[in-house]
Coordinates of C-alpha atoms in Angstrom, one line a residue:
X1 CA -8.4 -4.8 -21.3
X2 CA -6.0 -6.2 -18.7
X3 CA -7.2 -8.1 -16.0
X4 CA -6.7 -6.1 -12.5
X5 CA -4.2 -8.1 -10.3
X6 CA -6.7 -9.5 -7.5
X7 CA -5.1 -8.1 -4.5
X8 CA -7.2 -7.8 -1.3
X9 CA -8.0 -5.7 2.0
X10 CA -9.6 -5.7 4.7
X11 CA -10.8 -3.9 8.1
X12 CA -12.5 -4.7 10.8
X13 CA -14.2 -2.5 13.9
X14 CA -15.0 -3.4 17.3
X15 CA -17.2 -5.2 18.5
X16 CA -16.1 -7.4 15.8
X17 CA -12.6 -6.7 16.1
X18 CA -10.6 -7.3 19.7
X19 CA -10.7 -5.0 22.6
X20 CA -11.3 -1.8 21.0
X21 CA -8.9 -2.4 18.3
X22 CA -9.0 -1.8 14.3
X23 CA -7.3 -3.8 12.7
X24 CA -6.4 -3.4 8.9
X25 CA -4.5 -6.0 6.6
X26 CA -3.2 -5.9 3.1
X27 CA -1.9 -8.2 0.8
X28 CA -0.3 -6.8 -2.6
X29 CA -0.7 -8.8 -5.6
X30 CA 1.8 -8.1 -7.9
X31 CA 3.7 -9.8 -11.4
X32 CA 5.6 -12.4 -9.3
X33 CA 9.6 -11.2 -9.7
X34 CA 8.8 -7.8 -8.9
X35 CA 10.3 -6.7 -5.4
X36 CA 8.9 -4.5 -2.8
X37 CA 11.0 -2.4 -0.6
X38 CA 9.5 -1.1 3.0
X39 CA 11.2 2.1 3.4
X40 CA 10.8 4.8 6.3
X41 CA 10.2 8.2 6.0
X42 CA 10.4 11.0 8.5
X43 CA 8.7 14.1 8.8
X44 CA 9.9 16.9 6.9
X45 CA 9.7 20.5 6.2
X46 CA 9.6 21.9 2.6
X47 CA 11.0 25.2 1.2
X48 CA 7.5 26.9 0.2
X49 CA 9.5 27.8 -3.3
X50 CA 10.4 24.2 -3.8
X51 CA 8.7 23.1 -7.0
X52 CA 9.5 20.3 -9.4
X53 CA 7.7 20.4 -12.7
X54 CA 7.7 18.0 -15.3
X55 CA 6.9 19.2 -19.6
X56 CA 4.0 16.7 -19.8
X57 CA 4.1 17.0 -23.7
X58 CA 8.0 15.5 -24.0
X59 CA 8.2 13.8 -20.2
X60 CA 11.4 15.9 -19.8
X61 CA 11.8 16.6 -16.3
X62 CA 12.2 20.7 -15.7
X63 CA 13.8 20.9 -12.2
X64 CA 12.9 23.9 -10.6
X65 CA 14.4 23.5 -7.1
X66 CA 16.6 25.4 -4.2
X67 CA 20.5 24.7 -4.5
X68 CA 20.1 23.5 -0.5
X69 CA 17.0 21.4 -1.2
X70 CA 18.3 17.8 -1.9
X71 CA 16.1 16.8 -5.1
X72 CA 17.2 12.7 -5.0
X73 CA 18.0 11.4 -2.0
X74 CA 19.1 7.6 -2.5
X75 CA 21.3 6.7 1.1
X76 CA 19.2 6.0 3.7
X77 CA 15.6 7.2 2.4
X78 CA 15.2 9.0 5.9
X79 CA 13.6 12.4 3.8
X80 CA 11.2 12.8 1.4
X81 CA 12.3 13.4 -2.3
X82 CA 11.0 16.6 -3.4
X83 CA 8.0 17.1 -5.3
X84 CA 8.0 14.1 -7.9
X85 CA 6.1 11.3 -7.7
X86 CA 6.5 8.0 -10.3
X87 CA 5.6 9.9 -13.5
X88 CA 4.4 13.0 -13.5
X89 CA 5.9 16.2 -11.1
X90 CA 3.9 17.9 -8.8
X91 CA 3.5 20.7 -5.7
X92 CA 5.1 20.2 -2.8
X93 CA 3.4 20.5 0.4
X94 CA 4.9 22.5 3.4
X95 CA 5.4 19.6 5.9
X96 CA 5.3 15.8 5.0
X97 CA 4.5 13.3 7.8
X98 CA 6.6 10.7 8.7
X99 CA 5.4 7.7 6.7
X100 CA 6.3 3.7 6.2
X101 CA 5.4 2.2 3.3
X102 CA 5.9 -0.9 1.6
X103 CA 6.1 -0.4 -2.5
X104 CA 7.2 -1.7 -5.9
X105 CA 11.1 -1.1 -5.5
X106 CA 11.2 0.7 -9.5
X107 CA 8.3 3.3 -8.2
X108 CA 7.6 6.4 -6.3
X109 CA 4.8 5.7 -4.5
X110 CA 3.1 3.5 -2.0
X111 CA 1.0 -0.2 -2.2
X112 CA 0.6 0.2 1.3
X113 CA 1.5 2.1 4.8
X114 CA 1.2 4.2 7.5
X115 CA 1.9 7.5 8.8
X116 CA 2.4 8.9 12.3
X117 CA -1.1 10.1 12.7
X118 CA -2.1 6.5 12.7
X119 CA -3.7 6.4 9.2
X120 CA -3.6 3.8 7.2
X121 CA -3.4 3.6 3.4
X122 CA -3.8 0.3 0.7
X123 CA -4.9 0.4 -3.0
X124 CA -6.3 -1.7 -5.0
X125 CA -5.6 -1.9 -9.4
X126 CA -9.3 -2.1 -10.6
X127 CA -10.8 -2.9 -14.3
X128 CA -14.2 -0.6 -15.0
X129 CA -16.7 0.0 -18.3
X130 CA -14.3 3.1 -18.8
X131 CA -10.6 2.5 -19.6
X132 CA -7.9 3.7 -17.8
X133 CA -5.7 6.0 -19.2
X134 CA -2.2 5.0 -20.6
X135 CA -1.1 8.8 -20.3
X136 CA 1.5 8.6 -17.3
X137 CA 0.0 10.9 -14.5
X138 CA -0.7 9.8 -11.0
X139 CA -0.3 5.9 -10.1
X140 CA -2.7 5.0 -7.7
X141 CA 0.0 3.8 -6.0
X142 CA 1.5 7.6 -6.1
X143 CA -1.6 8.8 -4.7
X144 CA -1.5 6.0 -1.6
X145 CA 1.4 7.9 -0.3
X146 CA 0.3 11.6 -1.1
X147 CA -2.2 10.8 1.3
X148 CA -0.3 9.8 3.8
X149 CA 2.5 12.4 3.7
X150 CA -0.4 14.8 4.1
X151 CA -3.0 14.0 5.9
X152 CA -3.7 13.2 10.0
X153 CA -6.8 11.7 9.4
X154 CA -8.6 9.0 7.1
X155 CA -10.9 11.6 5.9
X156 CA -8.2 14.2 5.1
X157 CA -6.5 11.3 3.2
X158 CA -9.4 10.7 1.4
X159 CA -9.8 14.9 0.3
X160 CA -5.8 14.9 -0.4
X161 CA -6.4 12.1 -3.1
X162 CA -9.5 12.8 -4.5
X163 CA -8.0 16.7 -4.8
X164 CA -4.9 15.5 -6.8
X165 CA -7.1 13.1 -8.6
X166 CA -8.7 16.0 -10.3
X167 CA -5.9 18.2 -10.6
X168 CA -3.3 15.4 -11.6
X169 CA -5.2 13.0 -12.9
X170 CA -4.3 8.9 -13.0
X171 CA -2.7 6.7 -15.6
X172 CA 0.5 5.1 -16.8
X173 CA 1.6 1.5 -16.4
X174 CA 1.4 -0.4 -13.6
X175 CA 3.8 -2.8 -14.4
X176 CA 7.7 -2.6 -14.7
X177 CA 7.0 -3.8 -18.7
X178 CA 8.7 -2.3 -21.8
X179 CA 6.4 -4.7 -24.1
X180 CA 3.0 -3.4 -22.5
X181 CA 1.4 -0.7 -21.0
X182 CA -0.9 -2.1 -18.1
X183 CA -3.3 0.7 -16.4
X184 CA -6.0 0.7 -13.8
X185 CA -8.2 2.7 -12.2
X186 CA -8.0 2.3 -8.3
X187 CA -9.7 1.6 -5.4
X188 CA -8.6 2.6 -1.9
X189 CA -8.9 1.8 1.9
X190 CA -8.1 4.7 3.7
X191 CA -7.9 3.8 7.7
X192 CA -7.7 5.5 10.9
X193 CA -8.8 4.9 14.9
X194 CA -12.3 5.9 14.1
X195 CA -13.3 5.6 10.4
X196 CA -12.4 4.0 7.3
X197 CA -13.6 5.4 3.9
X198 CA -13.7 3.2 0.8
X199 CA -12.9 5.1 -2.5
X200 CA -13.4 4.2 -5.6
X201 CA -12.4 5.9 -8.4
X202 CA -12.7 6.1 -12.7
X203 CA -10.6 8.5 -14.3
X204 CA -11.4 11.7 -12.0
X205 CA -14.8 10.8 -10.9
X206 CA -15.2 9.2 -7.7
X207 CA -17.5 8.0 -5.1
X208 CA -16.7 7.0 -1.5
X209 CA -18.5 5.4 1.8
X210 CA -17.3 5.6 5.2
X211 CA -16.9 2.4 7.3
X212 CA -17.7 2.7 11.7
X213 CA -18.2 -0.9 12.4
X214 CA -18.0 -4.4 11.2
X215 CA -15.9 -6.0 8.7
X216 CA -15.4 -4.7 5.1
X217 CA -13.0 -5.8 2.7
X218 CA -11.9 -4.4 -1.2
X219 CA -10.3 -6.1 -3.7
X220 CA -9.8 -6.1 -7.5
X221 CA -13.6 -5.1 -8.6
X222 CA -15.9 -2.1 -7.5
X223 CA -17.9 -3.1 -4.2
X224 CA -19.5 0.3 -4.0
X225 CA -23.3 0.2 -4.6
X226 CA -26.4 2.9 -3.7
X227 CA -25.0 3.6 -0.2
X228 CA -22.2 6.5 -1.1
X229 CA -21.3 9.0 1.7
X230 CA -19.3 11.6 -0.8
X231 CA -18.6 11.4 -4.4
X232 CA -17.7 13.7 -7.2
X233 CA -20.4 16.6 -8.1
X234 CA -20.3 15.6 -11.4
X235 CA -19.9 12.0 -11.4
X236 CA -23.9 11.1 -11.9
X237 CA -23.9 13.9 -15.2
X238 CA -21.1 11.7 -16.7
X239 CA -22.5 8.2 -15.9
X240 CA -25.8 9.8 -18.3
X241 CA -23.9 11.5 -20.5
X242 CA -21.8 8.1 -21.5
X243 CA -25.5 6.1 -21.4
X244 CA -24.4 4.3 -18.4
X245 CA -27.4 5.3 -16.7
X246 CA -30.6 6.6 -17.2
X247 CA -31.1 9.1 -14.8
X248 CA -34.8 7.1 -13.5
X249 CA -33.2 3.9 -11.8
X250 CA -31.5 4.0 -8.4
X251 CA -27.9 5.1 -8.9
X252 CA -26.1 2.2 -7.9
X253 CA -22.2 2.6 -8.5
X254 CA -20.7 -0.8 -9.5
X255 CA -23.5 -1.6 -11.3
X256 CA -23.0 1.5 -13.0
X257 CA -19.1 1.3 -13.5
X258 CA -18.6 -2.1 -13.8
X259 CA -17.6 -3.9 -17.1
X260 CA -20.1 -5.7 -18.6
X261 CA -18.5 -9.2 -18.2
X262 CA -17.8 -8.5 -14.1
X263 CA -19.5 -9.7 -11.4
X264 CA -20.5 -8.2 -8.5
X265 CA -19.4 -9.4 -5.2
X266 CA -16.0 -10.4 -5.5
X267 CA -14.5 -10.3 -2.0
X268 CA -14.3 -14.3 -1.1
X269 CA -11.9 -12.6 1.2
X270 CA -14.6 -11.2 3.2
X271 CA -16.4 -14.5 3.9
X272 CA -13.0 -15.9 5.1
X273 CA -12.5 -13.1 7.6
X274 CA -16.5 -12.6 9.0
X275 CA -16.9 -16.4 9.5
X276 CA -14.7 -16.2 12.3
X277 CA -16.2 -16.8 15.4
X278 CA -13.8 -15.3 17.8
X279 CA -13.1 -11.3 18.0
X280 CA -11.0 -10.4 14.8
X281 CA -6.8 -9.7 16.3
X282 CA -4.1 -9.4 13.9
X283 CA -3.4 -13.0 14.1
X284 CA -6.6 -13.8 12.4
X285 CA -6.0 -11.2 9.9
X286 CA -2.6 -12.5 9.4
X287 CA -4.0 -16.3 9.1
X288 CA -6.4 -14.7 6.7
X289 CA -3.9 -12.8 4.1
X290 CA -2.4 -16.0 4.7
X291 CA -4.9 -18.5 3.1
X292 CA -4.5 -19.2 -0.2
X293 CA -7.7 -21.8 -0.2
X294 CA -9.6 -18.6 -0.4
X295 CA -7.8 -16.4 -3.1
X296 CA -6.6 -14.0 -0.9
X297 CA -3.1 -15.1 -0.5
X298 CA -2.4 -15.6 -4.8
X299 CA 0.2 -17.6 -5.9
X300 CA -0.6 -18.0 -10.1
X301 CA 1.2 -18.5 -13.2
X302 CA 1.4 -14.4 -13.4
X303 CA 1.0 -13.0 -10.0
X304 CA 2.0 -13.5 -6.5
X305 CA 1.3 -12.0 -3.4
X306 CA 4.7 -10.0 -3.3
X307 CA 4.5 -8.2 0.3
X308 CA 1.9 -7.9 2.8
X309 CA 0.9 -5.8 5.7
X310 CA -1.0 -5.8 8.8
X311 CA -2.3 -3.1 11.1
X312 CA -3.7 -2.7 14.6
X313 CA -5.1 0.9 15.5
X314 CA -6.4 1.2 18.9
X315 CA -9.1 3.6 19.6
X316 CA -7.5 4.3 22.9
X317 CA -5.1 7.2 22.1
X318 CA -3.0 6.6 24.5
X319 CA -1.6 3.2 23.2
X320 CA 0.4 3.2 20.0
X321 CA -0.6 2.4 16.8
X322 CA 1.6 -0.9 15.5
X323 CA 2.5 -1.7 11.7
X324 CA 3.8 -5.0 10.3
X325 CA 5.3 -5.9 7.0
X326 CA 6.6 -8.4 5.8
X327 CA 9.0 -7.1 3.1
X328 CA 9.1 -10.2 1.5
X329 CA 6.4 -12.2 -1.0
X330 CA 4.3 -15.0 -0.3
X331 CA 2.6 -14.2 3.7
X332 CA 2.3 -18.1 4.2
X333 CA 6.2 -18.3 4.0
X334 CA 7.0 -14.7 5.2
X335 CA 7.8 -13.3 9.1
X336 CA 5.6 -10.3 9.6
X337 CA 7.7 -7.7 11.4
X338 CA 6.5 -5.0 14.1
X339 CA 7.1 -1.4 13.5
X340 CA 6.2 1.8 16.0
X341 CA 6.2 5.4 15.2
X342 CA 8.6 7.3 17.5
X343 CA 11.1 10.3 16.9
X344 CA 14.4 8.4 16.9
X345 CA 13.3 5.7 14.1
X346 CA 16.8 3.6 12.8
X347 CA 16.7 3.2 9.6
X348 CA 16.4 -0.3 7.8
X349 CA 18.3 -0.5 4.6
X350 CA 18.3 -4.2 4.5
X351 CA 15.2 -3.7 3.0
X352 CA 15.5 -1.2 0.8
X353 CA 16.7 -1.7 -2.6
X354 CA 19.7 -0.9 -4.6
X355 CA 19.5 2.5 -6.0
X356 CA 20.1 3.2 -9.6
X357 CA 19.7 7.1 -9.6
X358 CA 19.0 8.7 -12.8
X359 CA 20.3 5.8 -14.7
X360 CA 17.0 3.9 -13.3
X361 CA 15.6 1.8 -17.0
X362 CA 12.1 3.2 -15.0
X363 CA 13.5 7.1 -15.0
X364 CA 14.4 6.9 -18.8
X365 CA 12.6 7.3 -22.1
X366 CA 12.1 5.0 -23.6
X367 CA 10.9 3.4 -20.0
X368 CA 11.6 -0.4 -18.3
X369 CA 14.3 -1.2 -21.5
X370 CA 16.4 -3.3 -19.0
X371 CA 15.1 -5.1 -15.9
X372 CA 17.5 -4.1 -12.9
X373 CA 18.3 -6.6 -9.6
X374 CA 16.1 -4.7 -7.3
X375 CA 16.5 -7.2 -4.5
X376 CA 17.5 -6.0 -1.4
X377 CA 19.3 -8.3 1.5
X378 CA 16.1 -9.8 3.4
X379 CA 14.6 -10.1 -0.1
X380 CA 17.4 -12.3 -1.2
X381 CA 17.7 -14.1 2.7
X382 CA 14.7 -14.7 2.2
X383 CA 14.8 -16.7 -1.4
X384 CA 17.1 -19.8 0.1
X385 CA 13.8 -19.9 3.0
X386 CA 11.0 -20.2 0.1
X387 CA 13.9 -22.8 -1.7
X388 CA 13.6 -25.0 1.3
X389 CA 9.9 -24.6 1.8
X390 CA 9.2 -25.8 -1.5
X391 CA 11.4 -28.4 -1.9
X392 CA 11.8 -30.1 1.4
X393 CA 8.7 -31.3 2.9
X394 CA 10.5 -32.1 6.4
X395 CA 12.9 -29.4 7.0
X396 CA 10.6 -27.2 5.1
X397 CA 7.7 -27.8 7.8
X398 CA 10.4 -27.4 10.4
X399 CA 12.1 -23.8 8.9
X400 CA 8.2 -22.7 9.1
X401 CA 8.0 -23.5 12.3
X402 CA 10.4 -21.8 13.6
X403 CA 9.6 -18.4 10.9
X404 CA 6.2 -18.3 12.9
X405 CA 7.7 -18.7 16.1
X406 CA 9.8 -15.8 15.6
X407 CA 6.9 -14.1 14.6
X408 CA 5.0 -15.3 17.8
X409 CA 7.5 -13.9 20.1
X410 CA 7.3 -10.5 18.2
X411 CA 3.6 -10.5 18.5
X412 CA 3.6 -11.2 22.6
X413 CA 6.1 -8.4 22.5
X414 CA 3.5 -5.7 21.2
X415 CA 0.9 -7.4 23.0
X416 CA 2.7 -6.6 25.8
X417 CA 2.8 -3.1 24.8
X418 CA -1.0 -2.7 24.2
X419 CA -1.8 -3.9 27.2
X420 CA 1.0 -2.2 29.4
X421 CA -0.5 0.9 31.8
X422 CA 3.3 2.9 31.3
X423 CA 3.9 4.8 28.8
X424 CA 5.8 4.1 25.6
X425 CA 9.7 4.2 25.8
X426 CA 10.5 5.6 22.3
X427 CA 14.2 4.9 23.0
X428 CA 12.6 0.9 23.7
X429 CA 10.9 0.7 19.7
X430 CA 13.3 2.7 17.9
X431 CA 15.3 0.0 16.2
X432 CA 12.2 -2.4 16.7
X433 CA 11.7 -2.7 12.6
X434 CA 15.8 -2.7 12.4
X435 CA 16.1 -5.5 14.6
X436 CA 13.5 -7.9 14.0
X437 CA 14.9 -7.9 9.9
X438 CA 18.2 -8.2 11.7
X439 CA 17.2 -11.8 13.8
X440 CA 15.4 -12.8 10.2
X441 CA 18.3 -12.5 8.2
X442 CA 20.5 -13.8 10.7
X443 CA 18.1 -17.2 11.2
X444 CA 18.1 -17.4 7.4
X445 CA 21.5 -17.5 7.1

């Protein structure tokens, strides 16, 4: 069995987190040349008809769709593409919120985002006693943005998924690999102003606890134990019916699900975030996806922390929820970048990658039989700034210093915002994202 990628994230609630602000941070651990695109999606309505199916049996797509509904949309990314997710086809919903996400550039769905309502989404691949399936159906990844496009709260999110879970079912390969097949099952962090729910899932059973305070973190193993605030109606019968549990002991989920060689426990992550002694802001959870010490920022033979994202939800409605990525790998060498939901967003293709259409080696059967350049133009901006970070200690520490100072100014900048007694000026944040990759690319070069 493949080891899970060990990717971590966190949240944290007042009174541990800053001035009645959550603040949620993700760092995606993925195979090290593998890109991630952040891509914006607005709000959209759907043709009720609208339906893409897919013949499960041969994985030959069956398009079923409206002449006037655009099935692919490659320029721009600004609607949602009807219907079909990595793999596998499925409903379409009605109306679609308007979504950033941050994702694998060869896949459909999501490692991380946010939506307008100010939910927040991250997944996590996990290892358990019961394989996951090779069979392609939902990625978890797939299901991290279903839940977003559909849902205005964290608990909404977490029916959405757990809904499609048992329709759809999970499995396929993680990994853009033709020689292996590498499938998890998956763990989420579903986030709004008030609540965060943890899910943890195995094939279609699930259990889930919701989250109102302190700090609480997820990573690559199950952290569920007794304390579960939903779960599957049938998840207990199958633990029994597979021997995993007797039925007489306290019904204690990882202990249940884990594999036998796992430890519990795993988030060192945790410790590095709760033994701050200052209220938690998105600095500190920026310094902590940053520190590699720990674990939580990876940087292995195999994996590398390939894009990361951070967070801050106030529970004051009338202050605006604000998102930053990164778009590019490694946190400790990366600018994050500020991002607003507003009507007018511009759109950012410098970091989206190039799009390959149907001829896409991860659209094809036989899947992944040639390894496209999915780099997009802060991704590769961004290459000559890790060259000169590794290899020049002196002008290395100095580019650095001047990456986080860029970063700085953007943070005072939102600050600002948060703090402000006016109201937001949409026409003010609607290129804030398209800018701020702008001044990066520009100070690169």
């Amino acid at each position: 069995m493949a080891a899970a990628p060990p990717s971590y994230c966190f949240v944290a609630f007042p009174p541990r987190a800053q001035d009645g602000l959550v603040v949620f941070g993700k760092n995606s651990a993925r195979p090290r040349d593998e890109v991630q695109e952040v891509v914006y999606f607005s709000a959209a309505d759907h043709e009720q008809e609208s339906k893409v199916e897919a013949d499960l049996s041969s994985q030959r797509w069956l398009h079923q769709i409206p002449s006037r509904v655009p099935f692919f949309q490659c320029e721009g990314h600004s609607s949602h593409e009807e219907g079909k997710c990595t793999y596998i086809s499925i409903d379409q919903v009605p109306r679609t919120h308007a979504i950033m996400i941050s994702r694998p550039a060869w896949l459909w769905g999501a490692e991380m985002g946010a939506n307008e309502h100010g939910v927040c989404i991250a997944n996590e691949a996990m290892s358990t006693r019961e394989p996951a399936a090779e069979t392609e159906a939902l990625l978890g990844m797939d299901l991290v943005r279903l839940g977003l496009e559909r849902a205005e709260t964290a608990k909404e999110a977490l029916d959405v998924i757990v809904s499609l879970l048992e329709e759809h079912g999970q499995g396929g390969n993680y990994y853009e690999d033709a020689d292996s097949c590498h499938s998890f099952q998956s763990a989420y962090l579903i986030v709004d102003r008030d609540e965060a729910w943890v899910l943890e899932t195995v094939g279609k059973y699930w259990a889930a606890e919701k989250v109102t305070e302190g700090v609480r973190c997820i990573c690559n193993r199950l952290s569920l134990t007794s304390k579960m605030d939903a779960e599957h109606p049938e998840l207990r019968s199958y633990a029994q019916s597979q021997g995993w549990w007797t039925g007489e002991d306290e019904f204690n989920f990882s202990e249940v699900f884990s594999p036998a060689e796992d430890h519990l426990g795993c988030c060192a992550g945790k410790d590095s975030l709760e033994k701050q002694e200052e209220s938690i802001t998105v600095q500190t959870m920026m310094n902590t996806l940053r520190d590699k010490a720990s674990g939580v920022c990876i940087d292995s033979e195999s994996f590398l922390t390939t894009a990361s994202g951070v967070s801050v939800l106030p529970q004051n409605r009338s202050s605006p929820c604000i998102h930053y990525f990164t778009g590019t790998p490694d946190p400790s060498r990366s600018i994050f970048k500020p991002f607003i939901f507003v009507d007018d967003v511009k759109l950012v293709p410098k970091t989206q990658s190039p799009c390959f259409g149907d001829d896409d080696p991860a659209k094809k059967e036989p899947r992944f039989q040639e390894k496209p350049d999915r780099r997009h133009e802060l991704y590769k901006a961004h290459e000559w700034a890790r060259a000169v970070i590794e290899s020049d200690q002196e002008q290395g520490r100095k580019l650095r210093s001047t990456m986080l100072e860029l970063e700085k100014q953007g943070l005072e900048a939102m600050e600002e915002i948060l703090t402000s007694s006016e109201p937001l000026d949409p026409a003010e944040v609607g290129d804030l994202f398209y800018d701020c990759v702008d001044t990066e690319i520009k100070f690169f070069k």
